[in-house]
Each structure stands twice: as structure tokens, then as C-alpha cells.
Tab-separated table of C-alpha atoms and ligand atoms in Angstrom:
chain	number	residue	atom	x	y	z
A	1	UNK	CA	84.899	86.868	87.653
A	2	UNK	CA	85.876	90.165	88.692
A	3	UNK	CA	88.375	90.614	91.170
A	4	UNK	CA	88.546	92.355	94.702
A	5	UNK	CA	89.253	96.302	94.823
A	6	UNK	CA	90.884	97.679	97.854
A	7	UNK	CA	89.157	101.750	97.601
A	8	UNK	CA	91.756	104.056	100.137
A	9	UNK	CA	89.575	105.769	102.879
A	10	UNK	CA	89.009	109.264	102.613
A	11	UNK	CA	91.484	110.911	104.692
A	12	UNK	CA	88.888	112.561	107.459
A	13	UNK	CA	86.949	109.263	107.593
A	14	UNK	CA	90.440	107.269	108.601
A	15	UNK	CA	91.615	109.709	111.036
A	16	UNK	CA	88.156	109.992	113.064
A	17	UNK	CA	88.330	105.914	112.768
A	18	UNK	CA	91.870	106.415	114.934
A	19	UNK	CA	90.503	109.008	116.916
A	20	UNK	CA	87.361	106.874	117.823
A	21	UNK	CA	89.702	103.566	118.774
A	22	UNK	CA	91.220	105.449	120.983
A	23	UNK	CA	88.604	107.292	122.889
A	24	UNK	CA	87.101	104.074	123.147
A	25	UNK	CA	89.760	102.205	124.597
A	26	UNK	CA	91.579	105.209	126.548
A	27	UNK	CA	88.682	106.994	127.739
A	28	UNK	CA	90.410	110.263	126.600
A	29	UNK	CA	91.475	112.199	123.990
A	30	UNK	CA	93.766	111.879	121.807
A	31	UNK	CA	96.576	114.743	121.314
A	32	UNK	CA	95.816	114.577	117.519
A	33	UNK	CA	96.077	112.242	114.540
A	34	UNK	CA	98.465	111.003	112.073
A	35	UNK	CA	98.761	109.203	109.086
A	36	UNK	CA	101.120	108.040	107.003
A	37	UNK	CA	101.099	106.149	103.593
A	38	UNK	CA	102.097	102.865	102.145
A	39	UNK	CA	104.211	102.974	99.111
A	40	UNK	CA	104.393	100.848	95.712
A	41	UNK	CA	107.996	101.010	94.141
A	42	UNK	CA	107.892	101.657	90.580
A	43	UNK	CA	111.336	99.918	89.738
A	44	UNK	CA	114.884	99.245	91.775
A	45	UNK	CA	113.598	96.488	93.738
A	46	UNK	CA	117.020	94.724	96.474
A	47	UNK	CA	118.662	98.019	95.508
A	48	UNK	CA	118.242	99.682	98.831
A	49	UNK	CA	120.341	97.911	101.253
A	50	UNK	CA	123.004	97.749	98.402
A	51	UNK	CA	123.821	101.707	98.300
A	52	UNK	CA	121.805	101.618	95.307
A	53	UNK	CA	118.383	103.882	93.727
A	54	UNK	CA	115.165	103.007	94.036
A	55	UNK	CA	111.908	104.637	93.078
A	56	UNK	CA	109.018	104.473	94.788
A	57	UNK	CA	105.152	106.672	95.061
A	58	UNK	CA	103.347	106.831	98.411
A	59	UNK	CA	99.834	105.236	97.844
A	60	UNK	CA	96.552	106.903	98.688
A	61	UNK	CA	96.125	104.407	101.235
A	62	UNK	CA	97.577	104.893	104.684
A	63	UNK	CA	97.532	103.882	108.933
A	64	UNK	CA	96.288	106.426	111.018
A	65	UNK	CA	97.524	106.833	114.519
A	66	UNK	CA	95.744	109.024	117.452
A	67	UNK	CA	97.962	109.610	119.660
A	68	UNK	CA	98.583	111.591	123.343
A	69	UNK	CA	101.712	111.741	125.196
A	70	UNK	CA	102.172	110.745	129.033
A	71	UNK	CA	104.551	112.285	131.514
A	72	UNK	CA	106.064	108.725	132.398
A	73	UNK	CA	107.169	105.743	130.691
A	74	UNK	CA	104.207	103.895	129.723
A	75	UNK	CA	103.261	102.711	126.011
A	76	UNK	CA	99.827	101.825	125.510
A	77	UNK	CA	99.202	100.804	122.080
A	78	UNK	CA	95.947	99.239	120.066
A	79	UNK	CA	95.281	98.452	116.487
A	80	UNK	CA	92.388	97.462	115.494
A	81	UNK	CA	94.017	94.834	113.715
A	82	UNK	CA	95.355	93.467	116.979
A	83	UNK	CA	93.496	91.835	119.816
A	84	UNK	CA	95.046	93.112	122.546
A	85	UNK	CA	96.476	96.188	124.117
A	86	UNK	CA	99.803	96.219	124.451
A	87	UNK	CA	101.531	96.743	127.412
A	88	UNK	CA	104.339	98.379	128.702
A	89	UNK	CA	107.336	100.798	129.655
A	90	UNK	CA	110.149	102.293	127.619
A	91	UNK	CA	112.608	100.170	129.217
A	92	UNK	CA	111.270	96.739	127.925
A	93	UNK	CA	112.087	98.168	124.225
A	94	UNK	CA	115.386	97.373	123.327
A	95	UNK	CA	116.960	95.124	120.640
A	96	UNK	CA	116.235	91.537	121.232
A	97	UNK	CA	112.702	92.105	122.687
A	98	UNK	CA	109.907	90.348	121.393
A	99	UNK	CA	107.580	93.080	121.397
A	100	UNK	CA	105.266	91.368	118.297
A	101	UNK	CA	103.529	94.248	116.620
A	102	UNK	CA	104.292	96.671	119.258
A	103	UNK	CA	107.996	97.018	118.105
A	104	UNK	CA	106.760	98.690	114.800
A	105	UNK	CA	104.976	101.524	117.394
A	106	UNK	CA	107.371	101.692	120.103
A	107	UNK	CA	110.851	101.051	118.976
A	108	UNK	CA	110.372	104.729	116.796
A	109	UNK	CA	110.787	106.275	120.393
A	110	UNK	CA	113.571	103.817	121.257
A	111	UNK	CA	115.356	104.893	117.993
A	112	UNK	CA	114.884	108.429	118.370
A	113	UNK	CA	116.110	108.653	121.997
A	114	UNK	CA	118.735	106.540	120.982
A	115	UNK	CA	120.352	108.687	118.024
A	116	UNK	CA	122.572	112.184	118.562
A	117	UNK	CA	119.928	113.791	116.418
A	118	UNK	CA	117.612	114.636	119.216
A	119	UNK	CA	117.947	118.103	120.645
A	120	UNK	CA	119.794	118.028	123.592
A	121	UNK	CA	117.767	117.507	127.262
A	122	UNK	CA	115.197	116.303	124.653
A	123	UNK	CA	113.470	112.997	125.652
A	124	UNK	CA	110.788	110.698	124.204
A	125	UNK	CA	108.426	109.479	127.181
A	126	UNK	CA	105.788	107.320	127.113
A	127	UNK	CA	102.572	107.774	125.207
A	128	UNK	CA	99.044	105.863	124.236
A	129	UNK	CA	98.155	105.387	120.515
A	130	UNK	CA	95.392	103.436	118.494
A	131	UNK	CA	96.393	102.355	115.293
A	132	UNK	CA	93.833	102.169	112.403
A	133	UNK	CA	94.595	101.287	108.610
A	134	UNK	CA	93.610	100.594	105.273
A	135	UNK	CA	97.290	99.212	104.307
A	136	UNK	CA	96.875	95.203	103.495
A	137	UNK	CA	100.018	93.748	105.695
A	138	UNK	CA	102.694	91.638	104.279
A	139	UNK	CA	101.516	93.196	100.204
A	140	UNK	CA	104.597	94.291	99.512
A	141	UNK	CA	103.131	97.668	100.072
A	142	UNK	CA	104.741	98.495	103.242
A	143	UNK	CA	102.068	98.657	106.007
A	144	UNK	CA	105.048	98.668	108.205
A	145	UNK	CA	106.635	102.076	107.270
A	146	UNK	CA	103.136	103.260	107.149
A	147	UNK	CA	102.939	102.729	110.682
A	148	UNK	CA	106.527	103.610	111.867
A	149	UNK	CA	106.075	106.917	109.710
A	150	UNK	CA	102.630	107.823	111.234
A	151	UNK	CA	104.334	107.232	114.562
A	152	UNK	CA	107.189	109.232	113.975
A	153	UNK	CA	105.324	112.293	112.701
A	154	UNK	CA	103.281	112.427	115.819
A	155	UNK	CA	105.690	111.830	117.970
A	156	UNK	CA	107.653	114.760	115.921
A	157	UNK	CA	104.575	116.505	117.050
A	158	UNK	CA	104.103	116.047	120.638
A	159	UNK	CA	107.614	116.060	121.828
A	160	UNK	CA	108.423	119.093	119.880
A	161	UNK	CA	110.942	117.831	118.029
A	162	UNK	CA	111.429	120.204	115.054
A	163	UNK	CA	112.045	117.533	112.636
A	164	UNK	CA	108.903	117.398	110.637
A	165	UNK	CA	109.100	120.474	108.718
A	166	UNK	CA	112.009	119.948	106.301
A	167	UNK	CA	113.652	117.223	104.041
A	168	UNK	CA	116.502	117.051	106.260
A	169	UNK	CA	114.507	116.526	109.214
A	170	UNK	CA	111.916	114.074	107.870
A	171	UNK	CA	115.507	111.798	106.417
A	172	UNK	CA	116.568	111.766	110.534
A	173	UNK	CA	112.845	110.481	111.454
A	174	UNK	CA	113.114	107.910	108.495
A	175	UNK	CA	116.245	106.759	109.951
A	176	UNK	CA	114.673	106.225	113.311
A	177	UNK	CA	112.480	104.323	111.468
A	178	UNK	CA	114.533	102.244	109.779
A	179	UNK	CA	116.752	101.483	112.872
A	180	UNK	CA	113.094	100.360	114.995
A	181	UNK	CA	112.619	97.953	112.281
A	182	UNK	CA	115.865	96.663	111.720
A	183	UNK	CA	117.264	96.694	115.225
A	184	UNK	CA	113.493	96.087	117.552
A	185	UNK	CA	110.918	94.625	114.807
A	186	UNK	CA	114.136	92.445	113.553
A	187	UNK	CA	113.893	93.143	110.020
A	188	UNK	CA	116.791	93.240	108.248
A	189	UNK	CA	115.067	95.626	105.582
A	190	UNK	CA	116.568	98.669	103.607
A	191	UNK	CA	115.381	102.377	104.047
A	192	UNK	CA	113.327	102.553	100.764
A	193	UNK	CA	110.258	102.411	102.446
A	194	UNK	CA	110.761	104.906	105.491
A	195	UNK	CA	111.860	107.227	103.070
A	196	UNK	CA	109.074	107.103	100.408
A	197	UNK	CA	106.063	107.683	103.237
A	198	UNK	CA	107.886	110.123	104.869
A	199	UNK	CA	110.007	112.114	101.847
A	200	UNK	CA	108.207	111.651	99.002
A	201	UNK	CA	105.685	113.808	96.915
A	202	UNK	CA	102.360	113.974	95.770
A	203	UNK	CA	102.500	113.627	92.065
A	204	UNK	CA	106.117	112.465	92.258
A	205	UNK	CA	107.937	109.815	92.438
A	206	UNK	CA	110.699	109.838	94.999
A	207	UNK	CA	114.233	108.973	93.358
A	208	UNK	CA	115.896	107.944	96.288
A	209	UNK	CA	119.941	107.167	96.350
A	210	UNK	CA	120.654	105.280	99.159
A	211	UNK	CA	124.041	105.865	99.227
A	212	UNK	CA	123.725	109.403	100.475
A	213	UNK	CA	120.334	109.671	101.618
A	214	UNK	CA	119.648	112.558	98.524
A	215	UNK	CA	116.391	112.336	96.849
A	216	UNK	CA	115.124	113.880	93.948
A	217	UNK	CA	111.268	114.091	92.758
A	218	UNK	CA	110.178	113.282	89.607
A	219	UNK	CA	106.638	114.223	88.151
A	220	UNK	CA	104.798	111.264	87.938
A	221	UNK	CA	101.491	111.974	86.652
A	222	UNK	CA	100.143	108.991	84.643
A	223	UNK	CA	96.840	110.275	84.120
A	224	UNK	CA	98.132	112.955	82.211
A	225	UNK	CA	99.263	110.508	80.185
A	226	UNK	CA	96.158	108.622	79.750
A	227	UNK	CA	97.853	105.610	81.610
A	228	UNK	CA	97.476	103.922	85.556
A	229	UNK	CA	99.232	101.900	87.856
A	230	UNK	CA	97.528	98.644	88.770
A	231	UNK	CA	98.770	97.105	91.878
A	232	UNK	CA	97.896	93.536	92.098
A	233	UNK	CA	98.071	91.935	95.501
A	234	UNK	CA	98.257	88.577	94.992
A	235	UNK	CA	97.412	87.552	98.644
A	236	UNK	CA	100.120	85.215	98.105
A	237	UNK	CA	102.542	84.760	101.592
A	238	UNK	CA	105.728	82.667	101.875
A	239	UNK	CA	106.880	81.713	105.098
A	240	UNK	CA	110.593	81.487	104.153
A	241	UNK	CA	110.669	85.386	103.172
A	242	UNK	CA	112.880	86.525	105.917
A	243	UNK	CA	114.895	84.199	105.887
A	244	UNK	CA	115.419	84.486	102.203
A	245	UNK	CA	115.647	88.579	102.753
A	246	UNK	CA	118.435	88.493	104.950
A	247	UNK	CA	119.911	85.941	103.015
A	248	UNK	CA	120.152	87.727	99.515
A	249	UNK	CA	120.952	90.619	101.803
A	250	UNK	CA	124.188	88.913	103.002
A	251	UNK	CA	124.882	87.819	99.697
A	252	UNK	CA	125.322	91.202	98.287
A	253	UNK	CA	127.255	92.367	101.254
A	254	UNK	CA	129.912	89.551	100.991
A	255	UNK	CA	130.054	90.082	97.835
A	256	UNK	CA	130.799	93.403	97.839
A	257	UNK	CA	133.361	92.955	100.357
A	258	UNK	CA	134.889	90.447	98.100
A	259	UNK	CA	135.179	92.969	95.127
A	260	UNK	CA	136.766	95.272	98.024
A	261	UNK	CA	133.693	97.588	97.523
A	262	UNK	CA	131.833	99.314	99.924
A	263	UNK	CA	128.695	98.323	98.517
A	264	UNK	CA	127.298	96.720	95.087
A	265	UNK	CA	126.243	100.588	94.002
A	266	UNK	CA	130.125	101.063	93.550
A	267	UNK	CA	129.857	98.274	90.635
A	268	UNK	CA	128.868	100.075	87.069
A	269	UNK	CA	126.758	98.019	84.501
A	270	UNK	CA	128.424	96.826	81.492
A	271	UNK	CA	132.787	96.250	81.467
A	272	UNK	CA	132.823	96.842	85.208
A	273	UNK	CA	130.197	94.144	85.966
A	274	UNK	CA	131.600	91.690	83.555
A	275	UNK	CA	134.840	91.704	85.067
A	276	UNK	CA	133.286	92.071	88.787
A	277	UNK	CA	131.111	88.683	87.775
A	278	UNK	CA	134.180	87.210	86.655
A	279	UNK	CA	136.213	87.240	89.491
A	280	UNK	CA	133.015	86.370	91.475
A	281	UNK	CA	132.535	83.393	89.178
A	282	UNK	CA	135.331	81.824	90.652
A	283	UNK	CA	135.728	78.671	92.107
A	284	UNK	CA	133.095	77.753	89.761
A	285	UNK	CA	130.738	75.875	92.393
A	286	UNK	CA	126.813	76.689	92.849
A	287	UNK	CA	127.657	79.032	95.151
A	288	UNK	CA	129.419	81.179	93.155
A	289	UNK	CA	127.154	80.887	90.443
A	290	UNK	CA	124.619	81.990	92.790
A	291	UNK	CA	126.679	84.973	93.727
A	292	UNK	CA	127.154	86.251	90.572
A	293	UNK	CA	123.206	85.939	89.770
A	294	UNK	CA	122.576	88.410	92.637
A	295	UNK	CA	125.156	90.693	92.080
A	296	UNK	CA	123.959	91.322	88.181
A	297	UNK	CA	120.491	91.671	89.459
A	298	UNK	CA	121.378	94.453	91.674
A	299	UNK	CA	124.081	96.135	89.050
A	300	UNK	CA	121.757	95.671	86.340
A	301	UNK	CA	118.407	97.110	88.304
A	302	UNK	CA	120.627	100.284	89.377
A	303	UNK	CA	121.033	100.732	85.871
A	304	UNK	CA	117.300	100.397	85.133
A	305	UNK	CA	116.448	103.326	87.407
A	306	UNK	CA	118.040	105.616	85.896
A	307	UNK	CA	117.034	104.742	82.313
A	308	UNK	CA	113.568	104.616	83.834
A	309	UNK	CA	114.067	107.969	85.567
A	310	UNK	CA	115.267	109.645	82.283
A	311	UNK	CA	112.367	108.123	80.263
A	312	UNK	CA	110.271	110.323	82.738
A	313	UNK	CA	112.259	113.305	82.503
A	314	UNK	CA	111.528	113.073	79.083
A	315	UNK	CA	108.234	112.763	79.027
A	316	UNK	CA	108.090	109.809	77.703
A	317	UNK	CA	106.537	107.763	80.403
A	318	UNK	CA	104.388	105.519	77.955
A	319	UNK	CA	107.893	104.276	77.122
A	320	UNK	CA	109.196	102.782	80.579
A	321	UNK	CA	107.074	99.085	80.126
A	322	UNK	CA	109.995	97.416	78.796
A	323	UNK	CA	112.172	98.338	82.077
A	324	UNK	CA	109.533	97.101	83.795
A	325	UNK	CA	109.703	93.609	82.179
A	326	UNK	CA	113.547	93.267	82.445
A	327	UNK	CA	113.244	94.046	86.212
A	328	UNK	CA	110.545	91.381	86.379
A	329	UNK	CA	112.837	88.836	84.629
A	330	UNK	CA	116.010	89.614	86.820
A	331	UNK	CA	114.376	89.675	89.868
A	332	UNK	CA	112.705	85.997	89.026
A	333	UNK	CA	115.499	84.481	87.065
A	334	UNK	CA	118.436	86.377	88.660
A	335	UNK	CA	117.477	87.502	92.434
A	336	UNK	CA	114.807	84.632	92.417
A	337	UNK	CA	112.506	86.166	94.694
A	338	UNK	CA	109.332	85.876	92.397
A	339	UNK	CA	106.603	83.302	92.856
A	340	UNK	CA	104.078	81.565	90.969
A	341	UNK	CA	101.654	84.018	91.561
A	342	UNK	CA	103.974	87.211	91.029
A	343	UNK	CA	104.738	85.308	87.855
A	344	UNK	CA	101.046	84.686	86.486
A	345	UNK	CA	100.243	88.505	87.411
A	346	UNK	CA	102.766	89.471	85.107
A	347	UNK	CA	102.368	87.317	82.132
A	348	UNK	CA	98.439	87.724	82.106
A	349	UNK	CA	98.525	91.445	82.531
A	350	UNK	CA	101.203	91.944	79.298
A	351	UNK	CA	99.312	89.578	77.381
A	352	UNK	CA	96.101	91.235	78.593
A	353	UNK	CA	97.835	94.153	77.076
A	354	UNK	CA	99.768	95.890	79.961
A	355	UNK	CA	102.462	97.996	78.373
A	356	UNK	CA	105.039	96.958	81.359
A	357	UNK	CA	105.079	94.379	84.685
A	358	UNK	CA	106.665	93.329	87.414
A	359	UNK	CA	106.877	92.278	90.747
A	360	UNK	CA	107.428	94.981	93.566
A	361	UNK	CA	108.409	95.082	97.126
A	362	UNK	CA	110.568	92.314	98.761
A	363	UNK	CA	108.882	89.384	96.683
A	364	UNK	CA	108.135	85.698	97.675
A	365	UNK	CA	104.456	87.043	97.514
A	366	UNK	CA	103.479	90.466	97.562
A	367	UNK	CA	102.249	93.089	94.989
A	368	UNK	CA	102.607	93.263	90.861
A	369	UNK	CA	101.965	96.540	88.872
A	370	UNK	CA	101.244	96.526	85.854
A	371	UNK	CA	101.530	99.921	83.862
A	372	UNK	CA	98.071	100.394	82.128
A	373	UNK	CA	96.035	102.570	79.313
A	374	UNK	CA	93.313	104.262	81.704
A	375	UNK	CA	90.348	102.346	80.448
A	376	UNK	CA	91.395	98.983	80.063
A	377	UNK	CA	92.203	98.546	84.228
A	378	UNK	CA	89.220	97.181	84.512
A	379	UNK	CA	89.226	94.447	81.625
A	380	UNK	CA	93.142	93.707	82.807
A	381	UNK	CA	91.876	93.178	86.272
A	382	UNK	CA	89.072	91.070	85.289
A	383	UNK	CA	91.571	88.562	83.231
A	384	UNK	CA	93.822	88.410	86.078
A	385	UNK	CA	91.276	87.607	88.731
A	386	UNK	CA	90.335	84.809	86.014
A	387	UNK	CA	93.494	83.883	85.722
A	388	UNK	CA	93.790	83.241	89.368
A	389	UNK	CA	90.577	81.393	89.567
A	390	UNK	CA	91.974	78.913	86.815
A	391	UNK	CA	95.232	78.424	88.859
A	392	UNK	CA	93.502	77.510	92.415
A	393	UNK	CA	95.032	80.471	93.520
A	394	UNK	CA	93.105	82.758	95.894
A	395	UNK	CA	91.519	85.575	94.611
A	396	UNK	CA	94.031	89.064	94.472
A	397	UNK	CA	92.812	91.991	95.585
A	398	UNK	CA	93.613	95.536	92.589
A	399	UNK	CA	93.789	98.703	93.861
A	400	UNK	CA	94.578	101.637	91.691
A	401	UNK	CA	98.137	103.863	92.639
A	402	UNK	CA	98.069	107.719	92.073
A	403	UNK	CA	101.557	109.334	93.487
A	404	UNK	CA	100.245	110.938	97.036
A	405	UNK	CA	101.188	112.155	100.330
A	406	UNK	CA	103.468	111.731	102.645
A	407	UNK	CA	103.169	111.194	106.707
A	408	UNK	CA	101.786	113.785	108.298
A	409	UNK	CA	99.062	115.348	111.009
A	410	UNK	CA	95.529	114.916	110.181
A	411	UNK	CA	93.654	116.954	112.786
A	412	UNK	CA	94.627	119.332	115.293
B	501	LIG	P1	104.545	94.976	104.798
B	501	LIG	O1	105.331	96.120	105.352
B	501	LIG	O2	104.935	94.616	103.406
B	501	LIG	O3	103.066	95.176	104.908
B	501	LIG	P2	105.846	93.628	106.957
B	501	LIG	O4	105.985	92.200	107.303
B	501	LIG	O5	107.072	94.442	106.745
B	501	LIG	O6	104.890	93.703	105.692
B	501	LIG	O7	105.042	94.375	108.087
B	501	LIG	C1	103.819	93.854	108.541
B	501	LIG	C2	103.792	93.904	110.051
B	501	LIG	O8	103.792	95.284	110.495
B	501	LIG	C3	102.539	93.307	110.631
B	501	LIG	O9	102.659	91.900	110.779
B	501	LIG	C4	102.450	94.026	111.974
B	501	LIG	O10	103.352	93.453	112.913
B	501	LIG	C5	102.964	95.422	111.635
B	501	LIG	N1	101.862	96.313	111.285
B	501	LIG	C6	101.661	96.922	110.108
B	501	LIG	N2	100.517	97.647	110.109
B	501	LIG	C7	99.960	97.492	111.320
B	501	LIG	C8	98.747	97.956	111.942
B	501	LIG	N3	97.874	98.728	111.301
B	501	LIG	N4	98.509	97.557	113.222
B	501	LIG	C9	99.381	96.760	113.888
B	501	LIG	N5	100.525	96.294	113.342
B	501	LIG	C10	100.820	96.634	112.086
B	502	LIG	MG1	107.428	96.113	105.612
């Protein structure tokens, strides 16, 4: 058995897709289209909402949005993943609405008009956009930054906004991002995602330290190398995964406040989190011992970032596969947000010969990569989708990651 390959569209063939929805369903056309891509994190997985680094690659694969801009307050939005059109004016969008889908489109406007960094008299109307995309939902590979970031580069676009040109600008449209899915979508996510399709680098990985915002790129070019990502999308869903986010995610916070630390990133591996899990150890009930599971996940991962970060900075990329397996064990043994599918990825693609694995993205389901030599992806892949088939599991869908770009226009 072979398994399923998800290919990326060519970039001109997924923005005349958007362009095409739209005209179709608008009778007009669009201002111009957008894309923007969804990401794979290499390592630093429950590190973002923790003040902690992460390090993700924007895929090749991305959601295209065609877009115009009205003069009132109307939102209009399709996907061709959705039934139907959506609906409605700027004042239904606010925090406790149950916009569905919608909130992922319009609560980037919401956020924007609703944060200082908009230039002053400068206001987000209404607007119509279709929605096309070759980003699998709920993979672990962020189809929902993918569509907040196309959004917010168009709308950078038609509203004049100024804020698509530079770092520093593209950081304030990943926060609006982040706040649309946190405070309209209702996910209680971190920013690693916003930031990767919007900041990161083709051919680079983005280092990203969320406790200042800074990021640094870091070649990433495995094919030099001789090596590849495979992602492995196990089609696997859980339905308790936001509870269990938000859960974990309060863990870490009390926690921290426990430790009278701002966040976990303020614990250092080794003497500092011994004596941090001691204290946390205490009163010595399964809650505790819960807590202090978490808590060395997160110090421990933070650590593995930057080993992993100097391993490329070294050159020595070939040599990062053993990070890769320790962040697979913490995040099932310690964070225990792996599955039974995340878990037979793994172990078949090492023992297929893999030089590192793990699970990536939020968990419960999701994506594995596996770090590869360039001509055995295909034979890994093939024992995996076997592997699957011997399990009852349903088949996973590969797809190949190269480091590429981030949001931005696609046609004028
Ligand atoms: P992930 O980001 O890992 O793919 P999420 O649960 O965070 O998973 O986001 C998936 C949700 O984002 C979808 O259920 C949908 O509401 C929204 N979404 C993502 N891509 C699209 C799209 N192309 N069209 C409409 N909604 C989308
Ligand atoms: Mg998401």
C-alpha cells in the first residue's frame, strides 16, 4: 500500500481558483488575491503561550483569498470548503459571537480596528472574500493562520494600512491575528502560527521568542543536505482537543504564577528546574504530579530549541534527529498530548530508518515529521501507510515540507 500525497498547488493556479469563487458568487471582481501559508513546526511544540521559542517553516501549501473592499459594513465571505455564504455586518463580530468559520475571516478586521496600531482616522469597513485552499484543516498544520494571514495581508492591502512591508509591521498584523482567534474564533492558541505564515522565510526557519516577539531566521535547506521533511497527517481528530489545549494552557500559567514567574520561559533547564519541580511537587497528590510533568515538558523543549537551533548554525543539520525524538517522548509521556496514531508514525518512521520524529502542532491528532535521507521518503511513506492499514487506522495522507513563503499578494 502506498499512502496518500497531498501535492501544494502552484501558486497562479490557487489564486485564479480564489479569484474564480468569487466572480462566481459576487458577480464582480475581486480587488486582488492573497495567500498565505500553513506552517509545520520543526521542534518547541506548548512553548508558545509559555513565553517560550519555537521553530517553525511555512509550507508550500497555502489559502488563497480574493478579496474587494465595500464602503459600508457588510462581510460577505465564501470558502469553498463551506456551504454557505456568510452573512453579515461588522457589528455582529465581537467576542462571544458564534460566527463558525466566519470568525477566522472577519474577526482580523475586528482585531485590527480594535488595536492602537491602526493609523489614526484609519478604519476597516466591510468587504467580500472567497476563500480557497489546499491546507488540510485540523492537521496540525495551521489552516487557520493560513487563512487569518491571507486575510490580513489583503486587508493590509486595501485599506492602506502600511503594515505589510516590514517585520515590524507584519508582527502587529500577526497580533491581530492572534487576538481574532483567541478572542472571536475562541481559541485559546499561542502566536506561533500567525507569526510563521506571516514572518517567516523562504529557506528559513523562523526562530521565534515569544517572549518579545524577536525572530531570527535560520537557513534551513535540507536538500542541500541530501535530507527532507516528511509530514505525516495522520487524519487522526480528537474531540477533547480544546478542551485539553486550554487545559495544559492553564496548567502552565498557574504554575508559573506559583513559582512567582511571569511565565514558564523564566524557568532554566537543569538546577533551576529541579528545584522549580520540587516545590511544584508539593503536596504530593496527582495533581501535582501532573503539574510538574507539564512544567518539565515546556522547560525541557525550550531547551531543545536552542540545541536544535545551534545544530543548524553549525551545519550540522543531519545531527538534530535525536532532539526530535526527546521532544516526541516529552510531549507523549510528559505533556501527554500524543495519540496512538502520532505514536505509530513515529516509531515506524525511525525504525523505517528516519534519522529523527515527532509529533507537531497542538497534538491529540494532527501531523508527524519525520526527518528523512532524500530517497528513502518514498519507502518510509510506504511502511507507514502499511503500518496504518495493519492498525485499522485510516489511511494518512504525506506531503513533502520545503521552508517557503510567507502571506502575501498574488495578483494585482
Ligand atoms: P488547524 O489550524 O490545525 O488546521 P484549527 O482547528 O485551528 O485547525 O482551524 C481549523 C478551522 O479554521 C476550520 O474548522 C475552519 O473553521 C477554519 N478554516 C481554516 N481554513 C479554512 C478555509 N479554507 N475555509 C473556511 N474556513 C477555514
Ligand atoms: Mg489552527
Amino acid at each position: 500500500m502506498t499512502g496518500e500525497w497531498l501535492t501544494a498547488w502552484d501558486r497562479s493556479a490557487g489564486a485564479r481558483t480564489a479569484a474564480e469563487l468569487f466572480r462566481s458568487r459576487f458577480g464582480a471582481e475581486p480587488d486582488g488575491v492573497w495567500s498565505a501559508p500553513g506552517r509545520v513546526n520543526l521542534i518547541g511544540e506548548h512553548t508558545d503561550y509559555n513565553g517560550g521559542l519555537c521553530l517553525p517553516i511555512d509550507l508550500p501549501h497555502r489559502t488563497y483569498v480574493a478579496l474587494r473592499r465595500r464602503d459600508d459594513d457588510v462581510l460577505r465571505l465564501v470558502s469553498e470548503r463551506e456551504h454557505a455564504m456568510w452573512t453579515g455586518t461588522a457589528d455582529q463580530v465581537h467576542p462571544g459571537a458564534d460566527l463558525g468559520w466566519a470568525a477566522y475571516a472577519a474577526g482580523v478586521a475586528w482585531a485590527l480596528n480594535a488595536s492602537s496600531d491602526l493609523a489614526p482616522g484609519v478604519r476597516i469597513a466591510g468587504f467580500d472574500a472567497a476563500v480557497t485552499s489546499c491546507v488540510p484543516y485540523g492537521a496540525g498544520l495551521s489552516s487557520s493562520a493560513a487563512l487569518e494571514s491571507a486575510v490580513a495581508v489583503a486587508l493590509n492591502d486595501v485599506c492602506d494600512l502600511g503594515l505589510g512591508g516590514s517585520d515590524a509591521g507584519r508582527a502587529v498584523l500577526a497580533a491581530a491575528c492572534v487576538r481574532a482567534e483567541n478572542e472571536i474564533a475562541g481559541a485559546p492558541t499561542g502566536g506561533m502560527d500567525q507569526s510563521s505564515s506571516l514572518r517567516a522565510q523562504p529557506g528559513h526557519a523562523l526562530l521565534l521568542d515569544t517572549r518579545d516577539g524577536t525572530v531570527r531566521h535560520v537557513p534551513f535547506d535540507l536538500s542541500a543536505h541530501g535530507l527532507a521533511l516528511l509530514v505525516i497527517d495522520t487524519r487522526a481528530e480528537h474531540q477533547l482537543a480544546d478542551g485539553q489545549y486550554a487545559n495544559r494552557r492553564a496548567t502552565c500559567e498557574a504554575a508559573a504564577a506559583r513559582l512567582g514567574r511571569a511565565t514558564l520561559r523564566e524557568i532554566g533547564a537543569g538546577a533551576e528546574l529541579e528545584a522549580a519541580l520540587a516545590v511544584l511537587s508539593e503536596p504530593g497528590d496527582g495533581e501535582a504530579q501532573t503539574t510538574v510533568k507539564r512544567v518539565r515538558h515546556v522547560v525541557t523543549e525550550i531547551a531543545r530549541v536552542e540545541q536544535f537551533v545551534a545544530l543548524l548554525d553549525d551545519g550540522r543539520v543531519a545531527e538534530v534527529g535525536p532532539l526530535m525524538d526527546a521532544s516526541h517522548v516529552s510531549l507523549r509521556d510528559d505533556y501527554e498530548v500524543s495519540c496512538a496514531e502520532l505514536d505509530l508514525a513515529v516509531t515506524v518512521a525511525r525504525s523505517s530508518g528516519a534519522l529523527g520524529a515527532r509529533m507537531t502542532g497542538g497534538g491529540f491528532g494532527g501531523s508527524a515529521i519525520a526527518l528523512v535521507e532524500a530517497g528513502s521518503v518514498d519507502r518510509i511513506a510506504t511502511e507507514i501507510a502499511d503500518a496504518f492499514g495493519e492498525a485499522g487506522f485510516t489511511a494518512p495522507v504525506f506531503l513533502v515540507a520545503d521552508a517557503s513563503a510567507p502571506a502575501d499578494r498574488d495578483t494585482d
